[in-house]
């Protein structure tokens, strides 16, 4: 008798569950249009994001330090590598090298030498993308004390003529011609082997050295993954259009 009652209860539970599943499935069918619209909207957003967002490259490097405390025998064989600790006249130490690499002084030297405070972009579709190969080069011949962030629009009109403009400035110049821009100083523009297309808009963003150093310092990572070795891990994340 008890077995019969248990079977009846089990059958009722299974029937209730099947009925509930049917109700849920019917409710989902009633909203099928919303599901289709949601999927299409997500696909459109994903396409726009991948189409107009530049890829972010992660650059990694390892630096072997001649450390008297860690990896001494290995460090002695790396005499050809740059000994940063020697610049301070101190004993070689991985921790010291890490702190040196984190200083603004080294980053500032890199920015000045490579002119990283000047970036070149080109308008593609609805956005501007930074270019890997600069189509022209801007030289700051005599800058002011504090350079203000300035965006220059550059258009090639003819083989030897350019139109340069900002919000409150517009001038037609020739290659290598010196001219003054408010907030920057006296500059000139020289061609590069990569060239410019005529009547195409190019943009140049000129920042102060301090602003550019601060931005790159935030993107730089310096650390030691293994305390038992004298190797420093360097990393830098940067969004840039692939080399063409």
Coordinates of N, CA, C and O in Angstrom, one line a residue, residues 75-243:
X75 N 75.2 36.3 -13.3 CA 75.4 37.8 -13.5 C 76.7 38.1 -14.0 O 76.9 39.1 -14.8
X76 N 77.8 37.4 -13.6 CA 79.1 37.7 -14.1 C 79.3 37.5 -15.5 O 80.2 38.1 -16.2
X77 N 78.5 36.5 -16.1 CA 78.6 36.2 -17.5 C 77.8 37.2 -18.4 O 77.9 37.2 -19.6
X78 N 77.1 38.2 -17.7 CA 76.3 39.1 -18.4 C 76.9 40.5 -18.4 O 76.2 41.5 -18.3
X79 N 78.2 40.6 -18.5 CA 78.9 41.9 -18.4 C 78.6 42.8 -19.6 O 78.7 44.0 -19.5
X80 N 78.1 42.2 -20.8 CA 77.8 43.0 -21.9 C 76.5 43.7 -21.8 O 76.2 44.7 -22.5
X81 N 75.7 43.4 -20.8 CA 74.4 44.1 -20.6 C 74.6 45.3 -19.8 O 75.6 45.5 -19.1
X82 N 73.7 46.3 -19.9 CA 73.8 47.6 -19.3 C 73.7 47.4 -17.8 O 72.8 46.8 -17.3
X83 N 74.7 48.0 -17.1 CA 74.7 47.9 -15.6 C 74.2 49.2 -15.1 O 74.9 50.2 -14.9
X84 N 72.8 49.2 -14.8 CA 72.2 50.5 -14.4 C 72.7 50.9 -13.0 O 72.7 52.1 -12.7
X85 N 72.9 49.9 -12.2 CA 73.4 50.3 -10.8 C 74.7 51.0 -10.8 O 75.0 51.8 -9.9
X86 N 75.5 50.7 -11.8 CA 76.8 51.4 -11.9 C 76.7 52.9 -12.1 O 77.6 53.7 -11.7
X87 N 75.6 53.3 -12.6 CA 75.4 54.8 -12.8 C 75.3 55.5 -11.5 O 75.7 56.7 -11.4
X88 N 74.9 54.9 -10.4 CA 74.8 55.5 -9.1 C 76.0 55.2 -8.2 O 76.0 55.6 -7.1
X89 N 76.9 54.4 -8.8 CA 78.1 54.0 -8.0 C 77.7 53.2 -6.8 O 78.4 53.2 -5.8
X90 N 76.7 52.4 -6.9 CA 76.2 51.5 -5.8 C 76.4 50.1 -6.1 O 76.6 49.7 -7.3
X91 N 76.3 49.3 -5.1 CA 76.4 47.8 -5.3 C 75.3 47.3 -6.1 O 74.1 47.8 -5.9
X92 N 75.5 46.4 -7.1 CA 74.4 45.9 -7.9 C 73.4 45.2 -7.1 O 73.7 44.4 -6.3
X93 N 72.1 45.5 -7.4 CA 71.0 44.9 -6.6 C 69.8 44.9 -7.5 O 69.5 46.0 -8.1
X94 N 69.1 43.8 -7.6 CA 67.9 43.8 -8.4 C 66.9 44.8 -7.9 O 66.2 45.5 -8.7
X95 N 66.7 44.9 -6.6 CA 65.8 45.9 -6.1 C 66.1 47.3 -6.4 O 65.3 48.2 -6.7
X96 N 67.4 47.6 -6.4 CA 67.9 48.9 -6.8 C 67.6 49.2 -8.3 O 67.2 50.3 -8.6
X97 N 67.8 48.2 -9.1 CA 67.6 48.4 -10.5 C 66.1 48.6 -10.8 O 65.8 49.4 -11.7
X98 N 65.3 47.9 -10.1 CA 63.8 48.1 -10.3 C 63.4 49.6 -10.0 O 62.7 50.2 -10.7
X99 N 64.0 50.1 -8.9 CA 63.6 51.5 -8.5 C 64.2 52.5 -9.5 O 63.6 53.5 -9.8
X100 N 65.4 52.1 -10.1 CA 66.0 53.0 -11.1 C 65.1 53.0 -12.3 O 64.8 54.1 -12.9
X101 N 64.6 51.9 -12.7 CA 63.8 51.8 -13.9 C 62.4 52.5 -13.8 O 61.8 52.9 -14.8
X102 N 62.0 52.6 -12.5 CA 60.7 53.3 -12.3 C 60.9 54.8 -12.2 O 59.8 55.5 -12.1
X103 N 62.1 55.3 -12.2 CA 62.2 56.8 -12.1 C 61.8 57.5 -13.3 O 61.8 57.0 -14.4
X104 N 61.3 58.7 -13.1 CA 60.9 59.6 -14.2 C 62.1 60.0 -15.1 O 61.9 60.3 -16.3
X105 N 63.3 60.0 -14.5 CA 64.4 60.5 -15.3 C 64.7 59.6 -16.5 O 64.8 60.2 -17.6
X106 N 64.6 58.3 -16.4 CA 64.9 57.4 -17.5 C 63.8 57.6 -18.6 O 64.0 57.7 -19.8
X107 N 62.5 57.6 -18.1 CA 61.4 57.8 -19.1 C 61.5 59.1 -19.8 O 61.2 59.2 -21.0
X108 N 61.9 60.1 -19.1 CA 62.0 61.5 -19.7 C 63.1 61.5 -20.8 O 62.9 62.1 -21.8
X109 N 64.2 60.8 -20.5 CA 65.2 60.7 -21.6 C 64.7 60.0 -22.8 O 65.0 60.4 -23.9
X110 N 63.9 58.9 -22.6 CA 63.3 58.2 -23.7 C 62.4 59.1 -24.5 O 62.4 59.1 -25.8
X111 N 61.5 59.8 -23.8 CA 60.5 60.6 -24.5 C 61.2 61.7 -25.3 O 60.8 62.0 -26.4
X112 N 62.2 62.3 -24.7 CA 63.0 63.4 -25.4 C 63.7 62.9 -26.6 O 63.7 63.5 -27.7
X113 N 64.4 61.8 -26.5 CA 65.2 61.3 -27.6 C 64.3 60.8 -28.7 O 64.7 61.0 -29.9
X114 N 63.2 60.2 -28.4 CA 62.3 59.6 -29.5 C 61.2 60.5 -29.8 O 60.3 60.2 -30.7
X115 N 61.1 61.7 -29.2 CA 60.0 62.7 -29.4 C 58.7 62.0 -29.3 O 57.8 62.2 -30.1
X116 N 58.5 61.3 -28.2 CA 57.2 60.6 -28.0 C 56.1 61.5 -27.5 O 54.9 61.1 -27.4
X117 N 56.4 62.8 -27.2 CA 55.4 63.7 -26.9 C 54.6 64.2 -28.1 O 53.7 65.0 -28.0
X118 N 55.1 63.8 -29.3 CA 54.4 64.1 -30.6 C 53.9 62.8 -31.2 O 54.6 61.9 -31.5
X119 N 52.5 62.7 -31.3 CA 51.9 61.5 -31.9 C 51.2 61.9 -33.2 O 50.7 63.0 -33.3
X120 N 51.2 61.0 -34.2 CA 50.6 61.2 -35.5 C 49.4 60.3 -35.7 O 49.5 59.1 -35.5
X121 N 48.3 60.9 -36.2 CA 47.1 60.1 -36.4 C 46.5 60.5 -37.8 O 46.9 61.5 -38.4
X122 N 45.6 59.6 -38.2 CA 44.9 59.8 -39.5 C 43.5 59.5 -39.3 O 43.1 58.5 -38.6
X123 N 42.6 60.3 -39.9 CA 41.2 60.1 -39.7 C 40.7 59.0 -40.7 O 40.9 59.0 -41.9
X124 N 40.2 57.9 -40.1 CA 39.6 56.8 -40.8 C 38.2 56.6 -40.4 O 37.9 56.4 -39.2
X125 N 37.3 56.6 -41.3 CA 35.9 56.5 -41.1 C 35.4 57.6 -40.1 O 35.5 58.8 -40.4
X126 N 35.1 57.2 -38.9 CA 34.6 58.2 -37.9 C 35.5 58.5 -36.8 O 35.2 59.2 -35.8
X127 N 36.7 57.8 -36.8 CA 37.7 58.0 -35.7 C 39.0 58.3 -36.2 O 39.3 58.2 -37.4
X128 N 39.9 58.7 -35.4 CA 41.3 59.0 -35.7 C 42.2 57.9 -35.1 O 42.0 57.6 -33.9
X129 N 43.0 57.3 -35.9 CA 43.9 56.2 -35.4 C 45.4 56.7 -35.4 O 45.8 57.3 -36.4
X130 N 46.1 56.4 -34.3 CA 47.5 56.8 -34.3 C 48.2 55.9 -35.3 O 48.0 54.7 -35.4
X131 N 49.2 56.5 -36.0 CA 49.9 55.8 -37.1 C 51.2 55.2 -36.6 O 51.9 55.8 -35.8
X132 N 51.5 54.0 -37.0 CA 52.8 53.4 -36.7 C 53.9 54.1 -37.3 O 55.0 54.4 -36.7
X133 N 53.8 54.4 -38.6 CA 54.8 55.1 -39.4 C 54.3 56.5 -39.7 O 53.3 56.7 -40.3
X134 N 55.0 57.5 -39.1 CA 54.6 58.9 -39.3 C 54.8 59.3 -40.7 O 55.9 59.2 -41.3
X135 N 53.8 59.9 -41.3 CA 53.9 60.4 -42.7 C 54.6 61.7 -42.9 O 55.0 62.1 -44.0
X136 N 54.9 62.4 -41.8 CA 55.7 63.6 -41.7 C 56.3 63.7 -40.3 O 55.8 63.0 -39.4
X137 N 57.2 64.6 -40.2 CA 57.8 64.8 -38.9 C 57.8 66.3 -38.5 O 58.2 67.1 -39.3
X138 N 57.4 66.5 -37.3 CA 57.3 67.9 -36.8 C 58.5 68.1 -35.8 O 58.8 67.3 -34.9
X139 N 59.3 69.1 -36.1 CA 60.4 69.5 -35.3 C 60.1 70.8 -34.5 O 59.7 71.8 -35.1
X140 N 60.2 70.7 -33.2 CA 60.1 71.9 -32.4 C 61.4 72.6 -32.3 O 62.3 72.2 -31.6
X141 N 61.5 73.7 -33.1 CA 62.8 74.4 -33.2 C 63.1 75.3 -32.0 O 64.2 75.4 -31.5
X142 N 62.0 75.9 -31.5 CA 62.1 76.7 -30.3 C 60.8 76.7 -29.6 O 59.9 77.4 -29.9
X143 N 60.7 75.8 -28.6 CA 59.5 75.7 -27.8 C 59.4 76.6 -26.7 O 60.4 77.2 -26.2
X144 N 58.1 76.9 -26.3 CA 57.9 77.7 -25.1 C 58.2 77.0 -23.8 O 58.4 75.7 -23.9
X145 N 58.2 77.6 -22.7 CA 58.6 77.0 -21.4 C 57.6 75.9 -21.1 O 58.1 74.8 -20.7
X146 N 56.4 76.1 -21.2 CA 55.4 75.1 -20.9 C 54.5 74.9 -22.2 O 53.6 75.7 -22.5
X147 N 54.7 73.8 -22.8 CA 53.9 73.5 -24.1 C 52.6 73.0 -23.7 O 52.4 72.1 -22.8
X148 N 51.5 73.6 -24.3 CA 50.2 73.2 -24.0 C 49.8 72.1 -25.0 O 50.2 72.1 -26.2
X149 N 48.9 71.2 -24.6 CA 48.5 70.1 -25.5 C 47.7 70.8 -26.7 O 46.7 71.5 -26.5
X150 N 48.3 70.5 -27.8 CA 47.7 71.2 -29.1 C 47.5 70.1 -30.1 O 48.4 69.3 -30.4
X151 N 46.4 70.2 -30.8 CA 46.1 69.3 -31.9 C 46.2 70.1 -33.2 O 45.5 71.0 -33.5
X152 N 47.1 69.6 -34.1 CA 47.4 70.2 -35.4 C 46.7 69.4 -36.5 O 46.9 68.1 -36.5
X153 N 45.9 70.0 -37.3 CA 45.4 69.3 -38.5 C 46.3 69.7 -39.7 O 46.5 70.8 -40.0
X154 N 46.8 68.6 -40.4 CA 47.7 68.8 -41.5 C 47.1 68.1 -42.7 O 46.7 66.9 -42.7
X155 N 47.0 68.9 -43.8 CA 46.5 68.4 -45.1 C 47.5 68.7 -46.2 O 47.9 69.9 -46.3
X156 N 47.8 67.7 -47.0 CA 48.7 68.0 -48.1 C 47.9 68.5 -49.3 O 47.0 67.8 -49.8
X157 N 48.2 69.7 -49.7 CA 47.5 70.3 -50.8 C 48.1 70.0 -52.2 O 47.4 69.8 -53.2
X158 N 49.4 70.0 -52.2 CA 50.2 69.7 -53.4 C 51.5 69.1 -53.0 O 51.7 68.8 -51.8
X159 N 52.4 68.9 -54.0 CA 53.7 68.2 -53.7 C 54.5 68.9 -52.7 O 55.3 68.3 -51.9
X160 N 54.4 70.3 -52.6 CA 55.2 71.0 -51.7 C 54.4 72.0 -50.9 O 55.0 73.0 -50.3
X161 N 53.1 71.8 -50.7 CA 52.3 72.7 -49.9 C 51.4 71.9 -48.9 O 50.9 70.9 -49.3
X162 N 51.4 72.5 -47.7 CA 50.6 71.9 -46.7 C 49.7 72.9 -46.1 O 50.1 74.1 -46.0
X163 N 48.5 72.5 -45.6 CA 47.7 73.4 -44.8 C 47.7 72.9 -43.4 O 47.3 71.8 -43.1
X164 N 48.1 73.8 -42.5 CA 48.2 73.5 -41.1 C 47.2 74.3 -40.3 O 47.1 75.6 -40.5
X165 N 46.4 73.8 -39.4 CA 45.4 74.5 -38.7 C 45.2 74.0 -37.3 O 45.4 72.8 -37.1
X166 N 44.8 74.9 -36.4 CA 44.3 74.5 -35.1 C 43.0 75.2 -34.9 O 42.3 75.7 -35.8
X167 N 42.5 75.3 -33.6 CA 41.2 76.0 -33.4 C 41.2 77.4 -33.8 O 40.3 78.0 -34.3
X168 N 42.4 78.1 -33.5 CA 42.4 79.5 -33.8 C 43.6 79.9 -34.7 O 44.1 81.0 -34.7
X169 N 44.0 79.0 -35.6 CA 45.1 79.2 -36.4 C 45.0 78.4 -37.7 O 44.6 77.2 -37.7
X170 N 45.3 79.0 -38.8 CA 45.4 78.3 -40.1 C 46.4 79.0 -41.0 O 46.5 80.2 -41.1
X171 N 47.2 78.1 -41.7 CA 48.3 78.7 -42.5 C 48.7 77.6 -43.5 O 48.7 76.4 -43.3
X172 N 49.0 78.2 -44.7 CA 49.5 77.3 -45.8 C 51.0 77.5 -45.8 O 51.5 78.6 -45.9
X173 N 51.7 76.4 -45.7 CA 53.2 76.4 -45.6 C 53.8 75.4 -46.7 O 53.1 74.7 -47.4
X174 N 55.1 75.5 -46.7 CA 55.9 74.5 -47.5 C 56.7 73.6 -46.6 O 56.8 73.9 -45.4
X175 N 57.2 72.5 -47.2 CA 58.0 71.6 -46.4 C 59.2 72.4 -45.8 O 59.8 73.2 -46.5
X176 N 59.5 72.1 -44.5 CA 60.7 72.6 -43.8 C 60.6 74.1 -43.6 O 61.5 74.8 -43.1
X177 N 59.4 74.7 -43.8 CA 59.2 76.2 -43.6 C 59.0 76.4 -42.1 O 58.1 75.7 -41.5
X178 N 59.6 77.3 -41.5 CA 59.5 77.6 -40.1 C 58.2 78.5 -39.9 O 58.0 79.5 -40.6
X179 N 57.4 78.2 -38.8 CA 56.3 79.0 -38.5 C 56.0 78.8 -37.0 O 56.4 77.8 -36.4
X180 N 55.3 79.8 -36.5 CA 55.0 79.8 -35.0 C 53.5 79.4 -34.8 O 52.6 79.7 -35.5
X181 N 53.3 78.6 -33.7 CA 52.0 78.1 -33.3 C 51.8 78.5 -31.8 O 52.7 78.2 -31.0
X182 N 50.7 79.1 -31.5 CA 50.4 79.4 -30.1 C 50.4 78.2 -29.2 O 49.8 77.2 -29.6
X183 N 51.0 78.2 -28.1 CA 51.0 77.1 -27.2 C 52.2 76.1 -27.4 O 52.4 75.2 -26.6
X184 N 52.9 76.3 -28.5 CA 54.0 75.3 -28.8 C 55.3 76.1 -29.0 O 56.2 75.8 -28.3
X185 N 55.3 77.0 -30.0 CA 56.5 77.7 -30.3 C 56.8 77.7 -31.8 O 55.8 77.6 -32.6
X186 N 58.0 77.8 -32.2 CA 58.4 77.8 -33.6 C 58.7 76.3 -34.0 O 59.5 75.6 -33.4
X187 N 58.0 75.9 -35.1 CA 58.2 74.5 -35.6 C 58.4 74.5 -37.1 O 58.2 75.5 -37.7
X188 N 58.7 73.3 -37.6 CA 58.7 73.1 -39.0 C 58.2 71.7 -39.3 O 58.2 70.8 -38.3
X189 N 57.9 71.4 -40.5 CA 57.4 70.0 -40.9 C 58.2 69.5 -42.0 O 58.4 70.2 -43.0
X190 N 58.8 68.4 -41.8 CA 59.6 67.8 -42.9 C 59.0 66.5 -43.3 O 58.3 65.8 -42.6
X191 N 59.2 66.1 -44.6 CA 58.6 64.8 -45.1 C 59.4 63.6 -44.6 O 60.5 63.7 -44.2
X192 N 58.7 62.5 -44.7 CA 59.3 61.2 -44.3 C 59.2 60.3 -45.5 O 58.4 60.5 -46.4
X193 N 59.9 59.2 -45.5 CA 59.8 58.2 -46.6 C 58.4 57.6 -46.8 O 58.1 57.0 -47.8
X194 N 57.6 57.7 -45.7 CA 56.3 57.0 -45.8 C 55.2 57.8 -46.5 O 54.3 57.3 -47.0
X195 N 55.4 59.2 -46.6 CA 54.6 60.0 -47.5 C 53.2 60.3 -46.9 O 52.7 59.6 -46.0
X196 N 52.6 61.3 -47.6 CA 51.2 61.7 -47.2 C 50.3 61.6 -48.5 O 50.8 61.8 -49.6
X197 N 49.1 61.3 -48.3 CA 48.1 61.3 -49.4 C 47.5 62.7 -49.5 O 47.2 63.3 -48.5
X198 N 47.4 63.2 -50.7 CA 46.8 64.5 -50.9 C 45.4 64.6 -50.5 O 44.6 63.6 -50.7
X199 N 45.0 65.7 -49.9 CA 43.6 66.0 -49.5 C 43.1 65.0 -48.4 O 41.9 64.8 -48.3
X200 N 44.0 64.4 -47.7 CA 43.6 63.5 -46.6 C 44.0 64.2 -45.3 O 45.0 64.8 -45.2
X201 N 43.1 64.0 -44.3 CA 43.3 64.7 -43.0 C 44.3 63.9 -42.1 O 44.0 62.7 -41.9
X202 N 45.3 64.5 -41.7 CA 46.2 63.9 -40.7 C 46.2 64.8 -39.4 O 46.0 66.1 -39.5
X203 N 46.4 64.2 -38.3 CA 46.4 65.0 -37.0 C 47.6 64.7 -36.3 O 48.2 63.6 -36.3
X204 N 48.1 65.7 -35.6 CA 49.3 65.6 -34.8 C 48.9 66.2 -33.4 O 48.5 67.3 -33.3
X205 N 49.1 65.4 -32.4 CA 48.9 65.9 -31.0 C 50.2 66.1 -30.3 O 51.1 65.2 -30.2
X206 N 50.5 67.3 -29.9 CA 51.7 67.7 -29.3 C 51.5 68.0 -27.8 O 50.7 68.9 -27.5
X207 N 52.1 67.2 -26.9 CA 52.0 67.4 -25.5 C 53.3 67.9 -24.9 O 54.3 67.8 -25.5
X208 N 53.2 68.3 -23.7 CA 54.4 68.7 -23.0 C 55.2 67.4 -22.6 O 54.6 66.3 -22.5
X209 N 56.4 67.5 -22.3 CA 57.2 66.3 -22.0 C 56.7 65.7 -20.7 O 56.6 64.5 -20.5
X210 N 56.3 66.5 -19.7 CA 55.9 66.0 -18.4 C 54.6 65.2 -18.5 O 54.4 64.2 -17.9
X211 N 53.6 65.7 -19.4 CA 52.4 65.0 -19.5 C 52.6 63.7 -20.2 O 52.0 62.6 -19.8
X212 N 53.5 63.6 -21.2 CA 53.7 62.4 -21.9 C 54.5 61.4 -21.0 O 54.2 60.2 -21.0
X213 N 55.4 61.9 -20.2 CA 56.1 61.0 -19.3 C 55.2 60.4 -18.3 O 55.2 59.2 -18.0
X214 N 54.3 61.2 -17.7 CA 53.3 60.7 -16.8 C 52.4 59.6 -17.4 O 52.1 58.6 -16.7
X215 N 52.0 59.8 -18.6 CA 51.1 58.9 -19.3 C 51.8 57.5 -19.5 O 51.2 56.5 -19.3
X216 N 53.0 57.6 -20.0 CA 53.8 56.4 -20.2 C 54.2 55.7 -19.0 O 54.3 54.4 -18.9
X217 N 54.5 56.4 -17.9 CA 54.8 55.8 -16.6 C 53.6 55.0 -16.1 O 53.8 53.9 -15.5
X218 N 52.4 55.4 -16.4 CA 51.2 54.7 -15.9 C 51.0 53.4 -16.7 O 50.4 52.4 -16.2
X219 N 51.6 53.3 -17.9 CA 51.5 52.1 -18.8 C 52.7 51.2 -18.6 O 52.6 50.1 -19.1
X220 N 53.7 51.6 -17.9 CA 54.9 50.8 -17.7 C 54.8 50.0 -16.4 O 54.3 50.5 -15.3
X221 N 55.2 48.7 -16.5 CA 55.2 47.9 -15.3 C 56.6 47.3 -15.2 O 57.2 46.8 -16.1
X222 N 57.1 47.4 -14.0 CA 58.5 46.9 -13.6 C 58.4 46.0 -12.4 O 57.9 46.5 -11.4
X223 N 58.9 44.8 -12.4 CA 58.8 44.0 -11.3 C 59.7 42.8 -11.4 O 60.3 42.5 -12.4
X224 N 59.7 42.0 -10.3 CA 60.6 40.8 -10.2 C 59.6 39.7 -9.9 O 59.0 39.6 -8.8
X225 N 59.5 38.7 -10.9 CA 58.5 37.6 -10.6 C 59.1 36.6 -9.7 O 58.4 35.8 -9.1
X226 N 60.4 36.4 -9.7 CA 61.1 35.4 -8.9 C 62.2 36.0 -8.1 O 63.2 36.5 -8.7
X227 N 62.1 36.0 -6.8 CA 63.0 36.7 -5.9 C 64.4 35.9 -5.9 O 65.4 36.4 -5.4
X228 N 64.4 34.7 -6.4 CA 65.6 33.9 -6.4 C 66.6 34.1 -7.5 O 67.7 33.6 -7.5
X229 N 66.1 34.9 -8.5 CA 67.0 35.2 -9.7 C 67.1 36.7 -9.8 O 66.4 37.5 -9.2
X230 N 68.1 37.1 -10.6 CA 68.4 38.5 -10.8 C 67.8 39.0 -12.2 O 68.6 39.5 -13.0
X231 N 66.6 38.7 -12.5 CA 65.9 39.1 -13.7 C 64.7 40.0 -13.4 O 63.9 39.7 -12.6
X232 N 64.7 41.1 -14.2 CA 63.6 42.1 -14.0 C 62.7 41.9 -15.2 O 63.1 41.9 -16.3
X233 N 61.4 41.9 -14.9 CA 60.3 41.8 -16.0 C 59.9 43.2 -16.3 O 59.4 44.0 -15.4
X234 N 59.9 43.6 -17.6 CA 59.4 44.9 -18.0 C 58.2 44.7 -18.9 O 58.2 43.8 -19.7
X235 N 57.2 45.6 -18.7 CA 56.0 45.4 -19.6 C 55.4 46.8 -19.9 O 55.5 47.7 -19.1
X236 N 54.9 46.9 -21.1 CA 54.3 48.2 -21.5 C 53.1 47.9 -22.4 O 53.2 47.1 -23.3
X237 N 51.9 48.5 -22.0 CA 50.7 48.3 -22.8 C 50.5 49.6 -23.6 O 50.5 50.7 -23.1
X238 N 50.2 49.4 -24.9 CA 50.0 50.5 -25.8 C 49.1 50.2 -26.9 O 49.2 49.1 -27.6
X239 N 48.1 51.1 -27.1 CA 47.2 50.9 -28.2 C 47.7 51.6 -29.5 O 48.0 52.8 -29.5
X240 N 47.8 50.8 -30.6 CA 48.4 51.3 -31.8 C 47.9 50.6 -33.0 O 47.7 49.4 -32.9
X241 N 47.8 51.3 -34.1 CA 47.5 50.6 -35.4 C 48.6 49.7 -35.8 O 49.8 50.1 -35.7
X242 N 48.4 48.5 -36.3 CA 49.4 47.6 -36.8 C 50.3 48.3 -37.8 O 49.9 49.1 -38.6
X243 N 51.6 47.9 -37.9 CA 52.5 48.4 -38.9 C 52.1 47.9 -40.2 O 51.7 46.8 -40.5

